[in-house]
XYZ file of C-alpha atoms in Angstrom:
777
model
C 13.142 9.605 -27.865
C 10.111 8.337 -26.006
C 6.675 9.382 -27.165
C 3.333 9.050 -25.439
C 1.662 7.080 -28.216
C 3.966 4.149 -27.563
C 2.183 3.513 -24.265
C -1.239 3.399 -25.907
C -0.162 1.253 -28.842
C 1.859 -1.344 -26.936
C 0.164 -4.734 -27.381
C 1.924 -6.450 -24.478
C 3.835 -5.618 -21.323
C 5.457 -9.031 -21.115
C 9.129 -9.415 -21.891
C 9.960 -11.706 -24.790
C 10.748 -14.673 -22.594
C 7.682 -14.364 -20.378
C 5.510 -13.785 -23.448
C 6.961 -16.955 -24.955
C 6.119 -18.871 -21.776
C 2.526 -17.601 -21.745
C 2.064 -18.359 -25.438
C 3.505 -21.851 -24.999
C 1.280 -22.716 -22.087
C -1.991 -21.223 -23.372
C -4.037 -24.122 -24.779
C -6.286 -24.011 -27.809
C -9.700 -24.184 -26.144
C -11.469 -24.799 -29.466
C -10.145 -28.371 -29.299
C -12.862 -29.968 -27.198
C -11.932 -33.403 -25.789
C -14.417 -36.244 -25.781
C -14.767 -38.735 -22.962
C -11.928 -40.950 -24.190
C -9.628 -37.972 -24.690
C -9.478 -37.013 -21.002
C -6.085 -38.438 -20.079
C -5.189 -35.810 -17.469
C -8.492 -35.950 -15.544
C -9.635 -39.001 -13.577
C -13.244 -40.265 -13.690
C -13.877 -38.614 -10.310
C -12.786 -35.239 -11.829
C -9.443 -35.265 -10.066
C -6.153 -34.497 -11.818
C -4.057 -37.558 -12.763
C -1.179 -36.665 -10.464
C 0.739 -39.845 -11.206
C 0.938 -38.801 -14.862
C 2.149 -35.330 -13.905
C 4.731 -36.864 -11.576
C 6.068 -38.987 -14.445
C 6.226 -35.967 -16.731
C 8.153 -33.887 -14.201
C 10.472 -36.782 -13.294
C 11.307 -37.410 -16.942
C 12.525 -33.876 -17.559
C 16.257 -34.267 -18.092
C 17.201 -30.735 -17.112
C 18.393 -29.935 -13.601
C 15.397 -29.726 -11.280
C 14.455 -26.141 -10.486
C 16.605 -24.639 -13.228
C 15.345 -22.216 -15.849
C 15.537 -24.958 -18.486
C 13.590 -27.351 -16.227
C 10.775 -24.838 -15.838
C 10.551 -24.291 -19.581
C 10.353 -28.032 -20.221
C 7.657 -28.351 -17.538
C 5.702 -25.493 -19.095
C 5.741 -27.207 -22.505
C 4.110 -30.311 -21.003
C 1.085 -28.792 -19.253
C -1.164 -27.183 -21.942
C -3.162 -30.429 -22.428
C -3.788 -30.546 -18.672
C -4.969 -26.925 -18.701
C -7.303 -27.550 -21.660
C -8.879 -30.631 -20.051
C -9.371 -28.822 -16.722
C -11.226 -26.019 -18.494
C -13.531 -28.262 -20.532
C -14.210 -30.577 -17.596
C -15.210 -27.582 -15.493
C -17.617 -26.473 -18.226
C -19.121 -29.994 -18.225
C -19.411 -30.167 -14.456
C -20.761 -26.680 -13.736
C -23.491 -26.187 -12.726
C -25.187 -29.576 -13.152
C -22.779 -31.769 -11.167
C -20.844 -29.108 -9.274
C -22.530 -29.718 -5.914
C -21.559 -33.390 -5.884
C -18.264 -33.523 -7.776
C -16.444 -30.352 -6.727
C -18.148 -28.295 -4.034
C -17.531 -30.764 -1.126
C -13.810 -30.622 -1.857
C -13.627 -26.824 -1.994
C -15.365 -26.082 1.302
C -12.049 -26.227 3.191
C -11.090 -22.922 1.581
C -13.898 -21.099 3.461
C -14.421 -19.042 0.279
C -17.161 -20.868 -1.606
C -18.929 -17.700 -2.789
C -15.809 -16.282 -4.397
C -15.079 -19.639 -6.021
C -18.512 -19.798 -7.621
C -18.174 -16.224 -8.859
C -14.817 -17.149 -10.357
C -16.304 -20.150 -12.175
C -18.985 -17.922 -13.714
C -16.303 -15.471 -14.857
C -14.667 -18.150 -17.026
C -17.839 -19.495 -18.595
C -18.154 -19.741 -22.377
C -20.094 -16.478 -22.490
C -17.525 -14.525 -20.460
C -15.214 -11.780 -21.758
C -11.460 -11.374 -21.554
C -11.996 -8.812 -18.788
C -13.869 -11.499 -16.826
C -10.938 -13.868 -17.265
C -8.471 -11.378 -15.824
C -10.591 -10.619 -12.762
C -11.078 -14.380 -12.284
C -7.317 -14.969 -12.329
C -6.724 -12.121 -9.890
C -9.403 -13.486 -7.566
C -8.283 -17.123 -7.649
C -4.592 -16.355 -7.080
C -5.417 -14.343 -3.956
C -7.844 -17.041 -2.838
C -5.368 -19.910 -3.250
C -2.700 -18.051 -1.280
C -5.069 -17.457 1.605
C -6.386 -21.027 1.601
C -2.947 -22.649 1.511
C -1.762 -20.308 4.260
C -4.603 -21.558 6.460
C -3.522 -25.143 5.783
C 0.089 -24.402 6.725
C -1.143 -23.186 10.122
C -1.935 -26.806 10.942
C 1.797 -27.397 11.331
C 3.376 -23.911 11.542
C 2.840 -21.020 13.907
C 3.293 -18.387 11.216
C 2.395 -18.139 7.534
C 5.054 -16.741 5.151
C 4.008 -13.394 3.691
C 4.959 -14.193 0.078
C 3.337 -16.946 -1.971
C 6.704 -18.182 -3.239
C 7.881 -18.683 0.367
C 4.601 -20.337 1.311
C 4.955 -22.848 -1.521
C 8.517 -23.571 -0.411
C 7.515 -24.692 3.107
C 8.067 -28.438 3.609
C 4.960 -28.573 5.808
C 2.732 -27.618 2.860
C 4.214 -30.364 0.692
C 3.602 -32.830 3.506
C -0.044 -31.766 3.822
C -1.148 -31.532 0.176
C 1.451 -33.524 -1.752
C 4.610 -32.828 -3.732
C 3.047 -32.787 -7.218
C 0.413 -30.205 -6.301
C 3.042 -27.923 -4.833
C 5.255 -28.407 -7.904
C 2.469 -27.475 -10.309
C 1.551 -24.432 -8.227
C 5.193 -23.325 -8.257
C 5.307 -23.684 -12.059
C 2.112 -21.665 -12.403
C 2.319 -19.110 -9.604
C 5.294 -19.266 -7.333
C 8.540 -18.704 -9.230
C 9.968 -16.062 -11.540
C 11.430 -18.960 -13.519
C 7.929 -20.266 -14.231
C 4.740 -18.626 -15.460
C 4.629 -16.361 -12.375
C 0.931 -15.722 -13.098
C 0.196 -14.259 -9.703
C 2.803 -11.506 -9.981
C 2.371 -10.566 -13.627
C -1.395 -10.301 -13.175
C -1.447 -8.396 -9.897
C 1.292 -5.975 -10.966
C -0.626 -5.021 -14.096
C 1.600 -6.648 -16.716
C -0.849 -9.275 -17.954
C -3.487 -7.936 -20.326
C -6.942 -9.516 -20.656
C -6.218 -11.048 -24.080
C -3.195 -12.856 -22.589
C -5.268 -14.400 -19.801
C -6.645 -17.885 -20.413
C -9.692 -19.271 -18.627
C -7.768 -22.542 -18.506
C -5.308 -21.083 -15.980
C -8.157 -20.378 -13.569
C -9.859 -23.749 -14.131
C -6.618 -25.616 -13.426
C -6.081 -23.784 -10.137
C -9.655 -24.677 -9.128
C -9.006 -28.353 -9.822
C -5.784 -28.186 -7.798
C -7.735 -26.730 -4.874
C -10.361 -29.449 -5.178
C -7.677 -32.150 -5.151
C -6.125 -30.531 -2.071
C -9.560 -30.889 -0.458
C -9.718 -34.557 -1.455
C -6.333 -35.209 0.116
C -7.254 -33.385 3.320
C -10.424 -35.492 3.556
C -8.476 -38.659 2.800
C -6.004 -37.934 5.589
C -8.967 -37.023 7.844
C -7.731 -33.490 8.462
C -10.658 -31.395 9.578
C -11.218 -27.947 10.983
C -8.805 -26.036 8.768
C -8.013 -22.750 10.563
C -9.606 -19.646 9.095
C -7.654 -16.499 9.826
C -9.762 -13.354 10.285
C -9.942 -11.166 7.218
C -8.853 -7.535 7.075
C -11.678 -5.107 7.820
C -10.024 -1.841 6.732
C -11.492 -0.026 9.726
C -8.424 2.207 9.779
C -9.340 3.423 6.282
C -12.745 4.809 7.313
C -11.262 8.306 7.514
C -10.581 8.172 3.768
C -14.315 8.199 3.081
C -14.339 11.968 3.673
C -11.703 12.764 1.016
C -14.190 12.626 -1.871
C -17.384 12.827 0.180
C -18.824 15.477 -2.144
C -18.417 13.215 -5.180
C -21.177 11.192 -6.774
C -19.926 8.321 -8.938
C -19.925 9.740 -12.478
C -21.866 8.024 -15.241
C -19.950 5.348 -17.122
C -19.911 7.528 -20.231
C -17.952 10.190 -18.361
C -15.565 7.631 -16.856
C -14.987 6.127 -20.320
C -14.250 9.589 -21.651
C -11.518 10.242 -19.074
C -10.036 6.783 -19.684
C -10.041 7.157 -23.465
C -8.441 10.602 -23.288
C -5.579 9.473 -21.076
C -2.301 8.619 -22.758
C -1.452 6.388 -19.793
C -4.127 3.781 -20.599
C -2.843 1.170 -23.065
C -5.411 0.081 -25.615
C -4.886 -3.585 -24.672
C -6.188 -2.766 -21.195
C -9.505 -1.332 -22.404
C -11.394 -4.643 -21.893
C -10.234 -4.674 -18.270
C -11.428 -1.095 -17.816
C -14.718 -2.026 -19.438
C -15.143 -4.865 -16.937
C -14.172 -2.656 -14.002
C -16.860 -0.130 -14.944
C -19.445 -2.907 -15.312
C -18.595 -4.171 -11.812
C -18.790 -0.621 -10.492
C -22.258 -0.216 -11.971
C -23.301 -3.555 -10.434
C -21.907 -2.402 -7.052
C -19.556 -5.382 -6.911
C -17.090 -3.310 -4.949
C -14.528 -6.005 -4.144
C -14.228 -7.386 -7.668
C -14.102 -3.877 -9.121
C -11.278 -2.937 -6.773
C -9.447 -6.138 -7.748
C -9.197 -4.813 -11.305
C -8.610 -1.159 -10.446
C -5.404 -1.874 -8.501
C -3.396 -3.574 -11.302
C -4.858 -1.132 -13.848
C -3.513 1.743 -11.789
C -0.117 0.070 -11.560
C -0.007 -0.516 -15.316
C -0.835 3.121 -16.110
C 1.593 4.467 -13.539
C 4.358 2.233 -14.880
C 3.743 3.779 -18.305
C 3.990 7.207 -16.711
C 7.151 6.195 -14.843
C 8.835 4.854 -17.987
C 7.793 7.905 -19.985
C 8.786 10.745 -17.682
C 12.034 9.077 -16.575
C 13.003 7.979 -20.120
C 13.379 4.302 -19.185
C 11.191 2.524 -21.718
C 12.653 -0.909 -20.952
C 11.127 -0.715 -17.477
C 7.652 -1.283 -18.937
C 8.425 -4.990 -19.279
C 7.770 -7.713 -16.749
C 10.267 -9.556 -14.584
C 12.459 -12.485 -15.295
C 14.867 -13.939 -12.805
C 17.711 -11.755 -14.077
C 15.892 -8.526 -14.918
C 14.602 -5.705 -12.786
C 10.891 -5.026 -13.147
C 9.031 -1.995 -12.016
C 6.226 -2.279 -9.463
C 4.316 0.361 -7.536
C 6.966 0.470 -4.807
C 9.511 1.879 -7.225
C 7.006 3.910 -9.213
C 6.304 5.876 -6.021
C 9.923 5.936 -4.866
C 11.877 9.192 -4.669
C 14.679 8.001 -6.913
C 14.961 5.876 -10.038
C 17.332 2.946 -9.692
C 20.185 3.922 -11.930
C 20.877 2.203 -15.222
C 22.787 3.282 -18.285
C 20.382 2.896 -21.166
C 20.422 4.008 -24.794
C 17.062 4.104 -26.543
C 15.911 4.346 -30.145
C 12.275 4.747 -31.102
C 11.053 3.436 -34.428
C 7.799 2.719 -36.178
C 6.816 -0.784 -37.172
C 3.424 -1.786 -38.554
C 1.872 1.404 -37.207
C 3.238 0.822 -33.692
C 5.981 2.637 -31.856
C 8.686 0.456 -30.361
C 11.975 0.963 -28.555
C 15.344 -0.623 -28.934
C 17.130 -0.375 -25.588
C 20.558 -1.356 -24.403
C 20.947 -1.349 -20.645
C 24.245 -1.654 -18.861
C 22.602 -2.378 -15.532
C 20.996 -5.759 -14.851
C 19.310 -6.422 -11.521
C 18.431 -9.711 -9.885
C 14.907 -9.536 -8.556
C 15.608 -12.060 -5.848
C 18.427 -9.965 -4.385
C 16.644 -6.658 -4.656
C 15.894 -4.922 -1.378
C 13.819 -1.846 -0.679
C 15.440 0.537 1.764
C 14.615 3.984 2.969
C 16.506 6.851 1.370
C 18.757 8.640 3.822
C 20.167 12.092 3.486
C 23.810 12.909 3.026
C 25.627 12.718 6.370
C 26.939 16.030 7.633
C 30.654 16.539 8.013
C 32.255 16.415 11.454
C 31.796 20.144 11.978
C 28.056 19.815 11.262
C 28.234 21.788 8.013
C 27.632 20.597 4.470
C 30.341 22.302 2.442
C 29.482 24.035 -0.805
C 31.194 21.475 -3.038
C 29.445 18.612 -1.229
C 26.082 20.361 -1.582
C 26.688 20.949 -5.283
C 27.640 17.303 -5.873
C 24.550 16.119 -4.025
C 22.325 18.392 -6.104
C 23.860 17.131 -9.358
C 23.350 13.528 -8.268
C 19.766 14.293 -7.348
C 19.032 15.776 -10.791
C 20.087 12.544 -12.438
C 18.273 10.143 -10.114
C 15.051 11.890 -9.087
C 11.909 10.025 -10.049
C 9.874 12.527 -12.057
C 6.583 10.772 -11.343
C 6.338 12.874 -8.194
C 6.356 16.073 -10.275
C 3.882 14.658 -12.774
C 1.187 13.649 -10.286
C 1.851 16.336 -7.685
C 2.567 16.132 -3.962
C -0.997 15.693 -2.719
C -1.880 12.804 -5.031
C 1.473 11.239 -4.199
C 0.649 11.438 -0.479
C -2.788 9.940 -1.066
C -1.291 7.004 -2.975
C 1.283 6.364 -0.244
C -1.479 6.513 2.375
C -3.558 3.959 0.515
C -0.803 1.589 -0.562
C 2.459 1.942 1.329
C 2.471 3.395 4.830
C 2.655 0.618 7.427
C -0.165 1.961 9.594
C -2.418 2.511 6.584
C -4.813 0.047 4.913
C -2.116 -1.226 2.454
C -4.950 -2.160 0.127
C -2.832 -3.617 -2.660
C -0.845 -5.933 -0.376
C -3.805 -7.162 1.630
C -6.124 -7.774 -1.300
C -3.521 -9.420 -3.529
C -2.417 -11.760 -0.724
C -5.989 -12.787 0.009
C -6.272 -11.030 3.366
C -9.500 -9.255 2.387
C -12.907 -10.811 1.855
C -14.005 -9.397 -1.481
C -17.697 -9.610 -0.619
C -17.118 -7.299 2.354
C -15.059 -4.530 0.734
C -16.759 -1.194 1.573
C -18.007 0.916 -1.312
C -16.028 3.968 -0.214
C -12.689 2.150 -0.617
C -13.450 1.144 -4.203
C -14.650 4.668 -5.006
C -11.529 6.131 -3.390
C -9.326 3.922 -5.591
C -11.394 4.821 -8.661
C -10.985 8.561 -8.014
C -7.241 8.241 -7.452
C -7.070 6.282 -10.703
C -8.873 9.047 -12.572
C -6.502 11.624 -11.096
C -3.512 9.558 -12.212
C -4.940 9.198 -15.712
C -5.538 12.932 -16.006
C -2.144 13.923 -14.545
C 0.391 15.848 -16.497
C 2.641 17.805 -14.208
C 0.429 19.885 -11.884
C 3.646 20.568 -10.000
C 6.086 20.866 -12.897
C 7.522 23.951 -11.212
C 8.852 21.604 -8.538
C 10.958 19.684 -11.062
C 14.584 20.263 -10.022
C 15.836 20.957 -13.528
C 12.646 22.477 -14.907
C 13.004 20.784 -18.299
C 11.029 17.597 -17.831
C 8.459 18.389 -20.481
C 10.972 19.339 -23.171
C 12.936 16.153 -22.631
C 9.878 13.988 -23.070
C 7.997 15.389 -26.009
C 8.527 15.438 -29.731
C 6.714 16.996 -32.641
C 3.588 14.934 -33.170
C 1.688 17.570 -35.097
C -0.742 15.874 -37.421
C -0.495 12.527 -35.648
C -3.850 11.262 -34.421
C -5.397 7.970 -33.351
C -9.073 7.272 -33.821
C -10.803 4.717 -31.597
C -14.219 3.154 -31.712
C -15.728 2.835 -28.270
C -19.061 1.212 -29.174
C -20.151 2.298 -25.725
C -18.160 -0.589 -24.319
C -14.495 0.453 -24.217
C -13.476 -2.008 -26.914
C -10.676 0.348 -27.920
C -9.994 -0.778 -31.470
C -7.699 1.395 -33.519
C -9.464 2.390 -36.723
C -6.946 4.655 -38.309
C -3.524 6.153 -37.712
C -2.431 9.048 -39.866
C 0.696 11.136 -39.796
C 2.231 13.990 -41.714
C 5.521 12.142 -41.533
C 6.289 8.685 -42.809
C 8.902 7.870 -40.192
C 9.016 9.017 -36.604
C 12.765 8.646 -36.639
C 12.907 11.725 -38.915
C 10.867 14.011 -36.643
C 12.598 17.334 -35.974
C 13.940 18.142 -32.502
C 11.254 19.203 -30.042
C 10.392 22.876 -30.096
C 8.457 24.767 -27.448
C 5.405 24.597 -29.688
C 5.880 20.867 -30.220
C 6.170 20.300 -26.493
C 2.952 22.182 -26.011
C 1.263 19.992 -28.627
C 2.416 16.794 -26.922
C 1.361 18.049 -23.522
C -2.049 18.924 -24.917
C -2.379 15.449 -26.422
C -1.388 13.766 -23.158
C -3.391 15.626 -20.585
C -6.511 16.113 -22.108
C -8.955 17.940 -20.099
C -9.129 20.095 -23.224
C -10.550 17.119 -25.140
C -13.146 16.322 -22.473
C -16.778 17.318 -22.512
C -17.945 19.940 -20.044
C -19.160 17.183 -17.723
C -15.818 15.402 -17.999
C -13.922 18.602 -17.214
C -16.213 19.227 -14.258
C -15.546 15.754 -12.807
C -11.757 16.010 -13.218
C -11.761 19.558 -11.839
C -13.762 18.516 -8.795
C -11.415 15.590 -8.134
C -8.401 17.898 -8.338
C -9.934 20.382 -5.924
C -10.558 17.543 -3.489
C -7.028 16.204 -3.741
C -5.541 19.683 -3.343
C -7.064 19.739 0.147
C -5.710 16.295 1.010
C -3.898 15.893 4.312
C -1.770 12.815 4.894
C -3.295 10.310 7.330
C -1.019 7.311 7.855
C 2.556 8.585 7.708
C 4.239 8.382 11.160
C 4.344 12.192 11.346
C 0.615 12.420 10.605
C -0.144 9.783 13.244
C 2.016 11.624 15.773
C 0.243 14.868 14.956
C -3.207 13.408 15.610
C -2.115 11.682 18.807
C -0.538 14.856 20.138
C -3.794 16.723 19.503
C -5.687 13.910 21.252
C -3.321 14.024 24.235
C -3.763 17.787 24.486
C -7.548 17.375 24.454
C -7.377 14.789 27.250
C -5.209 17.094 29.361
C -7.539 20.037 28.801
C -10.395 18.086 30.462
C -8.540 16.702 33.468
C -9.704 19.410 35.887
C -13.315 18.311 35.263
C -12.824 14.650 36.135
C -15.334 13.421 38.727
C -13.828 13.470 42.217
C -14.651 13.838 45.895
C -14.444 17.324 47.360
C -10.861 18.117 48.411
C -11.926 19.051 51.966
C -13.662 15.752 52.478
C -10.512 13.682 51.913
C -7.956 16.410 52.717
C -5.977 16.677 49.480
C -5.261 20.386 48.821
C -2.841 19.536 46.000
C -5.675 19.429 43.453
C -6.741 22.978 44.243
C -3.168 24.287 44.128
C -2.046 22.382 41.040
C -0.954 25.613 39.338
C 1.851 25.983 41.888
C 3.708 23.076 40.336
C 6.821 24.673 38.868
C 7.161 24.182 35.142
C 9.812 25.949 33.025
C 8.541 29.093 31.327
C 10.281 28.247 28.086
C 12.073 25.323 26.519
C 14.517 25.084 23.615
C 16.844 22.765 21.784
C 19.753 24.732 20.243
C 21.008 22.038 17.805
C 17.642 22.285 16.031
C 17.521 26.066 16.482
C 14.088 25.993 18.106
C 12.536 27.450 21.252
C 9.024 27.618 22.652
C 7.291 29.505 25.432
C 5.514 26.888 27.515
C 1.783 27.496 27.500
C 0.080 27.502 30.872
C -2.289 24.660 31.709
C -4.888 27.420 32.026
C -4.463 28.083 28.291
C -4.713 24.606 26.847
C -6.797 25.862 23.940
C -3.904 28.094 22.872
C -1.566 25.101 22.931
C -3.983 23.004 20.873
C -4.152 25.761 18.259
C -0.349 25.741 18.035
C -0.275 21.965 17.677
C -2.937 21.948 14.961
C -0.955 24.536 12.982
C 2.254 22.453 12.810
C 3.444 22.002 9.222
C 5.531 18.988 8.223
C 6.540 16.959 5.190
C 5.764 13.251 4.884
C 7.282 11.989 1.638
C 10.794 10.619 1.274
C 11.966 11.508 4.746
C 15.467 10.619 5.980
C 16.072 7.709 8.319
C 17.011 9.917 11.289
C 13.719 11.752 11.066
C 11.728 8.513 11.014
C 13.634 7.228 14.053
C 12.928 10.455 15.914
C 9.245 10.332 14.980
C 9.133 6.750 16.244
C 10.349 7.577 19.749
C 8.059 10.633 19.927
C 5.140 8.417 18.904
C 5.938 5.898 21.633
C 6.083 8.677 24.224
C 2.773 10.122 23.028
C 1.071 6.716 23.081
C 2.211 6.252 26.698
C 0.941 9.714 27.654
C -2.456 8.903 26.170
C -2.566 5.549 27.961
C -1.592 7.190 31.276
C -4.258 9.877 30.979
C -6.938 7.394 29.941
C -6.033 4.965 32.744
C -6.038 7.776 35.282
C -9.419 8.992 34.111
C -10.860 5.488 34.128
C -9.346 4.746 37.545
C -10.419 7.968 39.219
C -13.959 7.686 37.809
C -14.292 4.157 39.154
C -12.933 5.116 42.591
C -15.281 8.089 42.792
C -18.260 5.856 41.992
C -17.161 3.348 44.630
C -16.581 6.100 47.180
C -19.988 7.741 46.900
C -21.694 4.326 47.059
C -19.594 3.482 50.168
C -17.895 0.476 48.575
C -14.347 1.511 49.508
C -12.745 0.077 52.619
C -10.514 2.353 54.721
C -7.304 1.176 53.011
C -8.868 1.677 49.569
C -9.995 5.184 50.616
C -6.394 6.007 51.522
C -5.213 4.715 48.142
C -7.877 6.867 46.515
C -6.641 9.905 48.472
C -3.038 9.304 47.349
C -4.274 9.052 43.804
C -6.021 12.420 44.074
C -2.798 13.930 45.429
C -0.747 12.422 42.617
C -2.946 13.255 39.627
C -2.032 16.978 39.338
C 1.711 16.307 39.166
C 1.209 13.370 36.784
C -0.898 15.555 34.489
C 1.652 18.375 34.714
C 4.457 15.995 33.768
C 2.447 14.665 30.822
C 1.624 18.202 29.757
C 5.249 19.365 29.864
C 6.248 16.267 27.897
C 3.665 17.208 25.254
C 5.288 20.644 25.072
C 8.658 18.983 24.404
C 7.130 16.804 21.684
C 5.614 19.920 20.144
C 8.991 21.708 20.335
C 10.799 18.918 18.453
C 7.903 18.419 16.046
C 8.259 22.070 15.005
C 11.673 21.283 13.577
C 11.091 17.636 12.673
C 11.932 18.166 9.007
C 15.331 19.610 9.980
C 16.237 16.635 12.168
C 17.662 14.708 9.220
C 20.339 17.399 8.898
C 21.667 16.871 12.424
C 25.158 15.455 12.653
C 25.275 11.895 13.932
C 26.596 13.033 17.324
C 23.841 15.654 17.710
C 21.173 13.151 16.716
C 22.544 10.547 19.148
C 22.569 13.186 21.897
C 18.917 14.070 21.232
C 17.866 10.414 21.334
C 19.805 10.010 24.588
C 17.840 12.917 26.071
C 14.490 11.479 24.958
C 15.008 7.902 26.146
C 14.613 8.755 29.876
C 11.395 10.600 28.997
C 10.146 7.478 27.206
C 11.104 5.314 30.189
C 9.166 7.557 32.588
C 6.039 7.546 30.447
C 6.211 3.751 30.060
C 6.505 3.342 33.840
C 3.622 5.734 34.440
C 1.362 3.536 32.300
C 2.184 0.567 34.517
C 2.100 2.289 37.894
C -1.223 4.087 37.373
C -3.140 1.014 36.225
C -6.078 -0.316 38.235
C -4.150 -3.377 39.368
C -1.037 -1.524 40.605
C -1.993 1.899 42.050
C 1.552 3.027 42.954
C 0.694 6.680 43.267
C 3.655 7.815 45.370
C 6.061 6.245 42.880
C 4.123 7.808 39.998
C 4.395 11.240 41.637
C 8.123 10.810 42.166
C 8.635 9.741 38.556
C 6.651 12.726 37.317
C 8.690 15.205 39.354
C 11.930 13.636 38.121
C 10.678 13.919 34.547
C 9.910 17.618 34.993
C 13.425 18.170 36.395
C 14.986 16.213 33.502
C 13.133 18.298 30.907
C 14.033 21.537 32.693
C 17.704 20.522 32.621
C 17.889 19.254 29.040
C 15.584 21.765 27.371
C 16.472 24.876 29.334
C 15.753 28.080 27.465
C 18.855 29.930 26.283
C 18.717 33.293 24.592
C 21.015 34.030 21.654
């Protein structure tokens, strides 16, 4: 049975094979080469690529096979060691002449120099990890820019980028081969993935890895200069403007003192001791206001802790380990998924040398390369539109077995906040953008790093705020065992060193612990969530964070985006009557004054969704806006049908907003031109037709907003529609979308087809009246 202390005491999160690779390739840096010993580095500080080519060519195994990669890995430690020591010799005295000119093509000289300082002789293991994270993102961005010289598009994944023949042509086969061995294949070291996904601990990170990548980059620069390739494209970096709204989530928080942060970290059972040096470094960077570098560490640290949580609450201890080409590994995508990918696993926990380990036997092996992420869809209704009792029961039983219990451990609001930050397409997708080098670390805003820090603290202090939501209500009993008397003492030394001083237990063997009792479960829960062990200041900080997150409202899910746009559209419509215009008597257009005579249906409904709505008058737009603002909807783990429906409603709403904004812009411009007598007679007639058309266009847009509101009311029931009912609803909405798209075009400044726009609007009103007619009973 899994116990929480296993997470804290684990000294690695690398599988045996990956750990063997890392150990094999990590050079002994105490062996300092003299001048004559540098056989892998040329006099001009370039790598001896001919030697590497010979080494790779002489490997007898099949090229690209698992055995080939292992043989390649065994050959490169001397190269890594020489790169590290040569860098120490060169920097800073000769850096400006020997290396800097050949690194300028990356357009990231500041980050490179910071990285070099982080692997100096005086640096810590936490520095080494942040340096590796930084350089892997940097090299991906730089090589992507180079590929743009010959390709129109850069592959999203580093492994695909390194596989492009154009890159090999530009920088050379041997450089690409070495980068694939180090970064770009699950058969190799895979340093980029194991570091960014929080598997690699600081003590497993060698400065030599970073130094070697820097020398590869410098040699790429030499080759580009040699082939006279200049003006390497520099793609614009992500600005995270869309994330500015997140700054208000914790706007009443002041960054706690490091002592308080250390306290929360030390009290969390989801922080492995081997990760303490990384946490120590993250807090140092936070104190120094190095927001980008701090965030670089916080993201994999969060993933590591959440993977521990995932493995613990779902009883899948083997999922803590990193990926090989034949084994599934657990990243944030799955940690935040609704379901756990099924595997049949037996587990035994045992004590060895004061550590708690698992023996697991899994009957389900997954190939990472063939793994696809797809959206969970609900059970399809039967042909009569009813889910029969036996079907419902079977679905519920399946759900109990597969549900990912992380969602009950962290709670709905924190789950939404994490999806907003990391996953939703329209959101900032911080993890993806930063890890792939799309962000400029020097320009990361402080509020983003603080937001990630606070979410991290909430994760670390989570222990089932929503346990009552757990479908079987027994999560805690399944996870805990009697640990009474078991304690771990740590020495912090003010620096999060995290050394275990003493482990004592009333029992000699955990395998002989009695079955968990209610009291035992309570003890384990107390040990794991330990606001009770925090100081008053620590409790105050965690409590304040939880109050903030309890008020969280999703921002970037398609439903949330639709909600905001619908409110915006309603606000635009409410102001239309006040748009600047010429007096109606002056140009003879009475339609504006009698706009309220346009016939709109008094009520609309859609029986398959069992919804109806009394259409608010345009006179009472404020009432409609209140109704819209009060809509309640769910955003996590929604069925495919619902997402498709949200998508078409979003497209309609975007067109409505564009139509209203174009009309306002157009009519304001024409009014200005009219009163300054800059309109010719034909333009005045066009302006008059516009004034006649605007009321019916606005009325059509308004009625369409009412329909969107009607469907939005029942959006979370749309996934239960039978396929025929859902297809019918989409068929009804597509003409509405077509009208709104045409209105955007026909009301633009360059087109001005006002008669056609009026006709379209009237047809749209008639279509809505026909398809959404109100039926009682």
